[in-house]
Amino acid sequence: MRRRLLAVCCVSAFLAAGCGLLPGGDERHTVTVWLMKGSASQDFLDRFADDFERGHQDIRLEFRIQEWTGIVEKVQKTLRGDPGSGPDVIEVGNTQVSQYVEGGRLTDLSLESLRDWGKQDWLPGLAEPGQEGSRQFGVPWYAANRVVIYRKDLFQQAGIGRPPRTRDEWLADTEKLDQGGTQGIYLAGQDWYTLSGFIWDEGGELAEEKDGVWKGALDSPAALRGMDFYRRLQSLGAGPVGADEEHPPQAGVFAQGEVAQIVAVPGLTQTILQHNPELKGKLGYFPVPGPTADRPGAMFTGGSDLVVPENTDDRDGAVAVVAALTGAKWNTELARAMNYVPNKATLASAVDGSEGAAAMAAGAAHGRATPNTPQWTEVEAENPIKPYMTEVLGGADPATAARRASEQITQKLAPAFG
């Protein structure tokens, strides 16, 4: 039986007696870690636990795997629980941290972040959502972001010798590819995560905070330039203007063999090849190009942070687990095992052997997250950015449509000012 299961049995059967003695007479206490399904393989968790427990003779690790569906409510409930009644460490989506900070229910890890954990090197798309002011509550664990998945054979047939490095090159190459029965790119009209990167590259924002009040910012000149680039790129294919990338799923569209490029996480390749095994060996990856060749474009960075609930009864044990999981050794092990981006740009070389992960890492160095306010979930619930994009792609005046969408965002973020 695996040692992780032994730990669970110990907790459930002997908790009242202290779950004390292990073979060899060492007395240990349990540190409970909630991780999300699919974030780490069982092999990784077993190897990490063996190594960690050898170095911490007083701790026994227990991992409890959670489903993403309904996790926000579940985490909020356990954060309100009595001291010692819940997990000691929780994996949360990077953009979820601000929801849990409210009410003072997370441990401030600023001291450890600044002193021991190399906070200055963390990916901004993971670190910034974990902050409230100058305090750090979420510690970056791993990242994943969109790249361009492309057909190497179609690029070669079009006379394109290497992937583009600037947005102008990208447009020119995509125009060459958009010939005959081939779409230069399949880009759905409501792929607002991809649009966000173009807006950030221009110096714009989805929403801005001033004097403690958040307001929509899609109508700024910079944001409008980002939307205009999206419009030009999207026109070089047949992506539906009134749907997002999951309607229909773009992996299935790409697998049909008539699309040269899509913007997606590299892991989508597995689904593409399941639909069309004949594409094996024909797919490549490159970072979304930026305005200039000196750096890739900004992209929304997804991923996870680790947090420590304020109601843990073992802060020291929880901090030790977070330090180990996010430290260089095990963070790079996780990145290699799962094709993730490590939590620091300085560790990106760990995934050089994986073309897709390397492309992600290059983009993640300049990645961003959605506005860091708990109310952003209200924006995404009935996302006004999507219909705004459809309007512009359908020929509406961009400034008018952007102003209306910005007002709707403001109503969600700050109702008194909407």
CSV table of C-alpha atoms in Angstrom, one decimal:
chain,number,residue,atom,x,y,z
A,1,MET,CA,0.0,0.0,0.0
A,2,ARG,CA,1.4,3.4,-0.8
A,3,ARG,CA,2.6,5.5,2.1
A,4,ARG,CA,0.1,8.3,1.3
A,5,LEU,CA,-2.7,5.9,1.9
A,6,LEU,CA,-1.1,4.8,5.2
A,7,ALA,CA,-1.1,8.4,6.3
A,8,VAL,CA,-4.8,8.7,5.6
A,9,CYS,CA,-5.6,5.6,7.5
A,10,CYS,CA,-3.5,6.8,10.4
A,11,VAL,CA,-5.4,10.1,10.5
A,12,SER,CA,-8.9,8.5,10.3
A,13,ALA,CA,-8.4,5.6,12.7
A,14,PHE,CA,-6.1,7.1,15.4
A,15,LEU,CA,-6.7,10.9,15.4
A,16,ALA,CA,-8.2,10.8,18.9
A,17,ALA,CA,-5.1,9.0,20.1
A,18,GLY,CA,-2.7,11.4,18.4
A,19,CYS,CA,-1.9,9.2,15.5
A,20,GLY,CA,1.5,9.0,17.1
A,21,LEU,CA,4.0,6.3,16.6
A,22,LEU,CA,5.4,5.2,13.3
A,23,PRO,CA,7.8,2.3,12.6
A,24,GLY,CA,11.0,3.1,14.3
A,25,GLY,CA,9.4,5.0,17.2
A,26,ASP,CA,9.4,8.5,15.6
A,27,GLU,CA,6.4,10.6,16.7
A,28,ARG,CA,5.0,12.7,13.9
A,29,HIS,CA,2.1,15.0,13.4
A,30,THR,CA,0.2,15.4,10.2
A,31,VAL,CA,0.3,18.4,7.8
A,32,THR,CA,-2.7,18.2,5.5
A,33,VAL,CA,-2.4,19.6,2.0
A,34,TRP,CA,-5.3,20.2,-0.4
A,35,LEU,CA,-4.2,19.9,-4.0
A,36,MET,CA,-6.3,20.2,-7.2
A,37,LYS,CA,-7.0,17.2,-9.3
A,38,GLY,CA,-4.5,16.9,-12.1
A,39,SER,CA,-2.0,19.4,-10.7
A,40,ALA,CA,0.6,16.8,-9.8
A,41,SER,CA,1.0,13.1,-10.6
A,42,GLN,CA,0.9,10.5,-7.9
A,43,ASP,CA,4.6,9.7,-8.7
A,44,PHE,CA,5.6,13.3,-8.0
A,45,LEU,CA,3.7,13.4,-4.7
A,46,ASP,CA,5.2,10.1,-3.5
A,47,ARG,CA,8.7,11.3,-4.3
A,48,PHE,CA,8.2,14.7,-2.8
A,49,ALA,CA,6.7,13.2,0.4
A,50,ASP,CA,9.5,10.7,0.8
A,51,ASP,CA,12.1,13.4,0.5
A,52,PHE,CA,10.2,15.9,2.7
A,53,GLU,CA,9.6,13.5,5.5
A,54,ARG,CA,13.2,12.4,5.6
A,55,GLY,CA,14.1,16.0,6.2
A,56,HIS,CA,11.3,16.7,8.7
A,57,GLN,CA,11.2,13.8,11.1
A,58,ASP,CA,8.3,15.3,13.0
A,59,ILE,CA,5.9,15.7,10.1
A,60,ARG,CA,3.7,13.2,8.1
A,61,LEU,CA,2.2,14.6,4.9
A,62,GLU,CA,-1.3,13.9,3.9
A,63,PHE,CA,-2.5,15.0,0.4
A,64,ARG,CA,-6.2,15.4,-0.3
A,65,ILE,CA,-7.1,15.8,-3.9
A,66,GLN,CA,-9.9,18.3,-4.7
A,67,GLU,CA,-12.1,18.9,-7.7
A,68,TRP,CA,-12.2,22.3,-9.4
A,69,THR,CA,-16.0,22.3,-9.6
A,70,GLY,CA,-17.3,24.0,-6.4
A,71,ILE,CA,-13.9,24.6,-4.9
A,72,VAL,CA,-14.4,28.3,-4.2
A,73,GLU,CA,-17.3,27.6,-1.8
A,74,LYS,CA,-15.5,24.6,-0.3
A,75,VAL,CA,-12.3,26.6,0.4
A,76,GLN,CA,-14.3,29.5,1.9
A,77,LYS,CA,-16.2,27.2,4.2
A,78,THR,CA,-13.0,25.6,5.5
A,79,LEU,CA,-11.4,29.0,6.0
A,80,ARG,CA,-14.3,29.9,8.3
A,81,GLY,CA,-13.8,26.7,10.4
A,82,ASP,CA,-12.4,26.3,13.8
A,83,PRO,CA,-8.6,26.3,14.3
A,84,GLY,CA,-7.1,23.0,13.3
A,85,SER,CA,-10.3,21.7,11.6
A,86,GLY,CA,-9.2,22.1,8.0
A,87,PRO,CA,-6.1,21.8,5.8
A,88,ASP,CA,-2.8,23.5,6.6
A,89,VAL,CA,-1.9,24.3,2.9
A,90,ILE,CA,-4.3,24.8,0.0
A,91,GLU,CA,-3.6,25.1,-3.7
A,92,VAL,CA,-5.8,27.8,-5.3
A,93,GLY,CA,-6.0,29.3,-8.7
A,94,ASN,CA,-3.8,32.4,-9.0
A,95,THR,CA,-6.8,34.7,-9.7
A,96,GLN,CA,-8.8,33.2,-6.7
A,97,VAL,CA,-6.5,34.4,-4.0
A,98,SER,CA,-8.2,37.8,-3.6
A,99,GLN,CA,-11.5,36.1,-2.8
A,100,TYR,CA,-10.0,34.3,0.1
A,101,VAL,CA,-8.0,37.2,1.5
A,102,GLU,CA,-11.2,39.0,2.5
A,103,GLY,CA,-12.0,38.6,6.1
A,104,GLY,CA,-8.4,38.0,7.2
A,105,ARG,CA,-8.6,34.3,6.7
A,106,LEU,CA,-5.2,33.7,5.0
A,107,THR,CA,-1.7,33.8,6.7
A,108,ASP,CA,0.5,36.7,5.6
A,109,LEU,CA,3.7,35.1,4.2
A,110,SER,CA,5.4,38.4,3.3
A,111,LEU,CA,8.3,37.8,5.7
A,112,GLU,CA,9.2,34.4,4.3
A,113,SER,CA,8.6,35.7,0.7
A,114,LEU,CA,11.1,38.5,1.0
A,115,ARG,CA,13.7,36.8,3.2
A,116,ASP,CA,13.9,33.2,2.0
A,117,TRP,CA,11.8,32.5,-1.2
A,118,GLY,CA,13.2,34.9,-3.8
A,119,LYS,CA,10.0,36.9,-4.2
A,120,GLN,CA,11.7,39.3,-6.6
A,121,ASP,CA,12.1,36.5,-9.2
A,122,TRP,CA,8.5,35.2,-9.2
A,123,LEU,CA,6.5,35.3,-12.3
A,124,PRO,CA,4.3,38.5,-12.0
A,125,GLY,CA,1.2,36.7,-13.4
A,126,LEU,CA,1.4,34.4,-10.3
A,127,ALA,CA,2.8,36.7,-7.7
A,128,GLU,CA,0.7,39.8,-8.2
A,129,PRO,CA,-2.7,38.1,-7.8
A,130,GLY,CA,-1.4,36.7,-4.5
A,131,GLN,CA,-0.8,40.1,-3.0
A,132,GLU,CA,-3.0,42.6,-1.2
A,133,GLY,CA,-1.1,45.8,-1.0
A,134,SER,CA,2.4,45.0,0.3
A,135,ARG,CA,1.4,41.7,1.9
A,136,GLN,CA,1.9,38.3,0.2
A,137,PHE,CA,-0.7,35.7,0.8
A,138,GLY,CA,-0.4,33.4,-2.2
A,139,VAL,CA,3.0,31.8,-3.1
A,140,PRO,CA,3.4,31.0,-6.8
A,141,TRP,CA,3.6,27.3,-7.5
A,142,TYR,CA,3.3,26.7,-11.3
A,143,ALA,CA,2.1,28.5,-14.4
A,144,ALA,CA,0.6,27.7,-17.7
A,145,ASN,CA,-0.2,30.1,-20.5
A,146,ARG,CA,-1.2,30.2,-24.1
A,147,VAL,CA,1.2,29.9,-27.0
A,148,VAL,CA,0.8,29.6,-30.7
A,149,ILE,CA,0.4,25.9,-31.8
A,150,TYR,CA,1.2,25.8,-35.5
A,151,ARG,CA,1.5,23.4,-38.5
A,152,LYS,CA,5.2,23.1,-39.4
A,153,ASP,CA,4.4,21.6,-42.7
A,154,LEU,CA,2.1,24.4,-43.7
A,155,PHE,CA,4.6,27.0,-42.7
A,156,GLN,CA,7.2,25.3,-44.8
A,157,GLN,CA,4.9,25.1,-47.8
A,158,ALA,CA,4.2,28.8,-47.5
A,159,GLY,CA,8.0,29.6,-47.5
A,160,ILE,CA,8.1,30.6,-43.9
A,161,GLY,CA,11.5,29.5,-42.5
A,162,ARG,CA,11.0,30.3,-38.8
A,163,PRO,CA,8.2,31.4,-36.5
A,164,PRO,CA,7.5,35.1,-36.4
A,165,ARG,CA,9.1,37.2,-33.6
A,166,THR,CA,7.0,40.4,-33.9
A,167,ARG,CA,3.4,41.1,-34.4
A,168,ASP,CA,4.0,42.6,-37.8
A,169,GLU,CA,5.8,39.5,-38.9
A,170,TRP,CA,3.0,37.4,-37.4
A,171,LEU,CA,0.4,39.3,-39.5
A,172,ALA,CA,2.4,39.0,-42.6
A,173,ASP,CA,3.1,35.2,-42.2
A,174,THR,CA,-0.6,34.6,-41.3
A,175,GLU,CA,-1.7,36.4,-44.5
A,176,LYS,CA,0.6,34.1,-46.5
A,177,LEU,CA,-0.9,31.0,-44.8
A,178,ASP,CA,-4.5,32.2,-45.3
A,179,GLN,CA,-4.7,30.9,-48.9
A,180,GLY,CA,-6.9,28.4,-50.7
A,181,GLY,CA,-8.6,26.1,-48.3
A,182,THR,CA,-6.3,26.9,-45.4
A,183,GLN,CA,-7.2,29.3,-42.6
A,184,GLY,CA,-4.1,31.4,-41.6
A,185,ILE,CA,-5.3,31.2,-38.0
A,186,TYR,CA,-8.4,30.0,-36.2
A,187,LEU,CA,-9.2,32.7,-33.7
A,188,ALA,CA,-12.7,32.7,-32.2
A,189,GLY,CA,-14.2,36.2,-31.9
A,190,GLN,CA,-14.7,36.1,-28.1
A,191,ASP,CA,-11.3,34.8,-27.0
A,192,TRP,CA,-10.9,37.6,-24.5
A,193,TYR,CA,-7.8,36.0,-22.8
A,194,THR,CA,-5.9,36.4,-26.0
A,195,LEU,CA,-7.2,39.9,-26.5
A,196,SER,CA,-6.1,40.8,-23.0
A,197,GLY,CA,-2.4,40.2,-24.0
A,198,PHE,CA,-2.7,42.5,-27.0
A,199,ILE,CA,-4.2,45.2,-24.8
A,200,TRP,CA,-1.4,44.8,-22.2
A,201,ASP,CA,1.2,45.0,-24.9
A,202,GLU,CA,-0.1,48.4,-25.9
A,203,GLY,CA,0.0,49.7,-22.4
A,204,GLY,CA,-3.7,49.3,-21.7
A,205,GLU,CA,-5.8,47.5,-19.1
A,206,LEU,CA,-9.1,45.7,-18.8
A,207,ALA,CA,-9.8,47.7,-15.7
A,208,GLU,CA,-7.9,50.2,-13.6
A,209,GLU,CA,-7.9,51.1,-9.9
A,210,LYS,CA,-7.7,54.8,-8.8
A,211,ASP,CA,-8.3,56.0,-5.3
A,212,GLY,CA,-9.5,52.5,-4.3
A,213,VAL,CA,-12.1,52.3,-7.0
A,214,TRP,CA,-12.0,49.9,-10.0
A,215,LYS,CA,-13.3,51.1,-13.3
A,216,GLY,CA,-13.4,49.5,-16.8
A,217,ALA,CA,-10.7,50.7,-19.2
A,218,LEU,CA,-11.5,49.1,-22.6
A,219,ASP,CA,-12.1,52.5,-24.1
A,220,SER,CA,-8.6,53.8,-23.5
A,221,PRO,CA,-6.6,54.5,-26.7
A,222,ALA,CA,-4.1,51.8,-25.7
A,223,ALA,CA,-6.9,49.2,-25.2
A,224,LEU,CA,-8.5,50.1,-28.5
A,225,ARG,CA,-5.2,49.6,-30.3
A,226,GLY,CA,-5.0,46.1,-28.8
A,227,MET,CA,-8.5,45.4,-30.0
A,228,ASP,CA,-7.6,46.6,-33.5
A,229,PHE,CA,-4.7,44.2,-33.7
A,230,TYR,CA,-7.0,41.4,-32.6
A,231,ARG,CA,-9.5,42.4,-35.4
A,232,ARG,CA,-6.8,42.3,-38.0
A,233,LEU,CA,-5.4,38.9,-36.9
A,234,GLN,CA,-8.8,37.3,-36.5
A,235,SER,CA,-9.8,38.3,-40.0
A,236,LEU,CA,-7.2,35.9,-41.4
A,237,GLY,CA,-9.2,32.9,-40.7
A,238,ALA,CA,-12.8,31.8,-40.3
A,239,GLY,CA,-13.2,31.8,-36.5
A,240,PRO,CA,-16.8,32.6,-35.4
A,241,VAL,CA,-17.2,36.2,-34.3
A,242,GLY,CA,-20.0,35.4,-31.9
A,243,ALA,CA,-18.4,32.5,-29.9
A,244,ASP,CA,-15.4,31.7,-27.8
A,245,GLU,CA,-12.7,29.1,-28.4
A,246,GLU,CA,-14.7,26.3,-26.8
A,247,HIS,CA,-17.8,26.8,-29.1
A,248,PRO,CA,-16.9,24.7,-31.0
A,249,PRO,CA,-13.8,23.4,-29.3
A,250,GLN,CA,-10.9,24.7,-31.3
A,251,ALA,CA,-8.9,21.5,-30.9
A,252,GLY,CA,-11.4,19.7,-33.1
A,253,VAL,CA,-11.4,22.5,-35.7
A,254,PHE,CA,-7.6,22.5,-35.8
A,255,ALA,CA,-7.5,18.7,-36.1
A,256,GLN,CA,-9.5,18.8,-39.3
A,257,GLY,CA,-6.2,19.8,-41.1
A,258,GLU,CA,-7.3,23.1,-42.6
A,259,VAL,CA,-5.9,25.5,-40.0
A,260,ALA,CA,-2.3,26.7,-39.8
A,261,GLN,CA,-2.4,28.2,-36.2
A,262,ILE,CA,-4.3,28.4,-33.0
A,263,VAL,CA,-3.6,30.2,-29.7
A,264,ALA,CA,-3.9,27.7,-26.9
A,265,VAL,CA,-2.0,25.9,-24.1
A,266,PRO,CA,0.4,23.3,-25.4
A,267,GLY,CA,-1.4,20.5,-23.6
A,268,LEU,CA,-4.2,20.9,-26.1
A,269,THR,CA,-2.0,19.1,-28.6
A,270,GLN,CA,-2.9,15.8,-26.9
A,271,THR,CA,-6.6,16.4,-27.8
A,272,ILE,CA,-5.7,17.4,-31.3
A,273,LEU,CA,-3.7,14.2,-31.9
A,274,GLN,CA,-6.5,12.1,-30.5
A,275,HIS,CA,-8.8,13.6,-33.2
A,276,ASN,CA,-6.2,13.4,-35.9
A,277,PRO,CA,-3.1,11.1,-35.3
A,278,GLU,CA,-1.8,12.0,-38.7
A,279,LEU,CA,-0.7,15.3,-37.4
A,280,LYS,CA,1.9,13.7,-35.1
A,281,GLY,CA,5.3,15.3,-35.8
A,282,LYS,CA,3.8,18.2,-37.7
A,283,LEU,CA,3.0,20.5,-34.8
A,284,GLY,CA,5.2,23.1,-33.3
A,285,TYR,CA,5.0,25.9,-30.7
A,286,PHE,CA,6.2,29.5,-30.4
A,287,PRO,CA,5.4,32.3,-27.9
A,288,VAL,CA,2.8,34.8,-28.9
A,289,PRO,CA,4.9,37.5,-30.6
A,290,GLY,CA,5.2,41.0,-29.1
A,291,PRO,CA,5.3,44.4,-30.7
A,292,THR,CA,9.1,44.1,-31.0
A,293,ALA,CA,11.5,41.2,-31.3
A,294,ASP,CA,13.2,41.8,-28.0
A,295,ARG,CA,10.5,40.1,-25.9
A,296,PRO,CA,7.4,37.9,-26.5
A,297,GLY,CA,3.9,39.3,-26.1
A,298,ALA,CA,2.1,39.5,-22.8
A,299,MET,CA,-0.4,36.8,-22.2
A,300,PHE,CA,-2.8,35.9,-19.4
A,301,THR,CA,-0.9,33.6,-17.1
A,302,GLY,CA,-3.0,30.9,-15.4
A,303,GLY,CA,-1.7,28.6,-12.8
A,304,SER,CA,-1.8,28.0,-9.0
A,305,ASP,CA,-0.6,29.6,-5.8
A,306,LEU,CA,-0.3,27.9,-2.4
A,307,VAL,CA,-1.9,29.6,0.6
A,308,VAL,CA,-1.8,28.9,4.3
A,309,PRO,CA,-5.2,29.3,6.1
A,310,GLU,CA,-5.1,31.6,9.2
A,311,ASN,CA,-6.9,28.8,11.1
A,312,THR,CA,-4.1,26.3,10.7
A,313,ASP,CA,-2.8,24.9,14.0
A,314,ASP,CA,0.6,24.2,12.5
A,315,ARG,CA,1.9,27.4,10.8
A,316,ASP,CA,5.5,26.2,10.9
A,317,GLY,CA,4.7,22.9,9.3
A,318,ALA,CA,2.6,24.5,6.6
A,319,VAL,CA,5.3,27.1,5.8
A,320,ALA,CA,7.9,24.3,5.5
A,321,VAL,CA,5.7,22.4,3.0
A,322,VAL,CA,5.1,25.6,1.0
A,323,ALA,CA,8.8,26.4,1.0
A,324,ALA,CA,9.7,22.9,-0.3
A,325,LEU,CA,7.0,22.7,-3.0
A,326,THR,CA,7.8,26.1,-4.4
A,327,GLY,CA,11.6,25.9,-3.9
A,328,ALA,CA,13.9,25.4,-6.9
A,329,LYS,CA,14.4,21.6,-6.5
A,330,TRP,CA,10.8,20.5,-6.4
A,331,ASN,CA,9.4,23.3,-8.5
A,332,THR,CA,11.6,22.3,-11.4
A,333,GLU,CA,10.7,18.6,-10.8
A,334,LEU,CA,7.0,19.5,-11.1
A,335,ALA,CA,7.5,21.5,-14.2
A,336,ARG,CA,9.4,18.7,-15.9
A,337,ALA,CA,6.9,16.1,-14.8
A,338,MET,CA,3.7,18.0,-15.8
A,339,ASN,CA,5.0,20.3,-18.6
A,340,TYR,CA,4.4,23.4,-16.5
A,341,VAL,CA,6.2,26.7,-16.3
A,342,PRO,CA,8.3,27.0,-13.1
A,343,ASN,CA,7.4,29.8,-10.7
A,344,LYS,CA,10.5,31.9,-11.5
A,345,ALA,CA,11.8,33.1,-14.8
A,346,THR,CA,15.3,32.1,-13.6
A,347,LEU,CA,14.2,28.4,-13.6
A,348,ALA,CA,12.8,28.4,-17.1
A,349,SER,CA,15.8,26.4,-18.4
A,350,ALA,CA,14.4,23.4,-16.6
A,351,VAL,CA,11.8,22.9,-19.4
A,352,ASP,CA,14.1,23.6,-22.3
A,353,GLY,CA,13.7,20.0,-23.4
A,354,SER,CA,10.0,20.5,-24.1
A,355,GLU,CA,9.2,22.8,-27.0
A,356,GLY,CA,5.7,23.6,-25.8
A,357,ALA,CA,6.7,24.3,-22.2
A,358,ALA,CA,9.7,26.3,-23.3
A,359,ALA,CA,7.4,28.5,-25.4
A,360,MET,CA,5.1,28.9,-22.4
A,361,ALA,CA,8.0,29.9,-20.2
A,362,ALA,CA,9.2,32.6,-22.6
A,363,GLY,CA,5.7,34.1,-22.6
A,364,ALA,CA,5.1,33.7,-18.9
A,365,ALA,CA,8.1,35.9,-18.1
A,366,HIS,CA,5.9,38.8,-19.2
A,367,GLY,CA,2.6,37.3,-18.3
A,368,ARG,CA,-0.2,39.1,-16.5
A,369,ALA,CA,-3.4,38.2,-14.5
A,370,THR,CA,-6.8,39.6,-14.5
A,371,PRO,CA,-7.5,42.7,-12.3
A,372,ASN,CA,-6.7,41.9,-8.7
A,373,THR,CA,-10.0,42.4,-7.1
A,374,PRO,CA,-12.5,39.9,-5.7
A,375,GLN,CA,-15.3,41.5,-7.7
A,376,TRP,CA,-13.6,40.4,-11.0
A,377,THR,CA,-15.5,37.1,-10.7
A,378,GLU,CA,-18.7,39.2,-11.1
A,379,VAL,CA,-17.3,40.5,-14.4
A,380,GLU,CA,-16.5,37.1,-15.8
A,381,ALA,CA,-19.9,35.7,-14.7
A,382,GLU,CA,-21.6,37.7,-17.5
A,383,ASN,CA,-18.6,38.9,-19.3
A,384,PRO,CA,-19.2,42.2,-21.2
A,385,ILE,CA,-15.9,41.8,-23.0
A,386,LYS,CA,-17.2,39.0,-25.2
A,387,PRO,CA,-20.1,40.9,-26.8
A,388,TYR,CA,-17.9,43.9,-27.1
A,389,MET,CA,-15.5,41.9,-29.2
A,390,THR,CA,-18.3,40.5,-31.3
A,391,GLU,CA,-19.7,44.0,-32.0
A,392,VAL,CA,-16.3,45.3,-33.2
A,393,LEU,CA,-15.6,42.3,-35.4
A,394,GLY,CA,-19.1,42.7,-36.8
A,395,GLY,CA,-18.3,46.3,-37.9
A,396,ALA,CA,-19.5,48.4,-35.0
A,397,ASP,CA,-17.6,51.6,-34.0
A,398,PRO,CA,-14.9,50.4,-31.6
A,399,ALA,CA,-14.8,53.4,-29.4
A,400,THR,CA,-18.6,53.4,-28.8
A,401,ALA,CA,-18.7,49.7,-28.1
A,402,ALA,CA,-15.6,49.9,-25.8
A,403,ARG,CA,-17.2,52.7,-23.8
A,404,ARG,CA,-20.4,50.7,-23.3
A,405,ALA,CA,-18.4,47.6,-22.2
A,406,SER,CA,-16.2,49.7,-19.9
A,407,GLU,CA,-19.3,51.1,-18.2
A,408,GLN,CA,-20.7,47.6,-17.7
A,409,ILE,CA,-17.4,46.4,-16.2
A,410,THR,CA,-17.5,49.4,-13.8
A,411,GLN,CA,-21.0,48.5,-12.7
A,412,LYS,CA,-19.7,45.1,-11.7
A,413,LEU,CA,-16.6,46.3,-9.9
A,414,ALA,CA,-18.0,49.5,-8.4
A,415,PRO,CA,-21.8,49.7,-8.6
A,416,ALA,CA,-21.9,53.2,-7.1
A,417,PHE,CA,-19.8,54.6,-10.0
A,418,GLY,CA,-21.3,52.6,-12.9
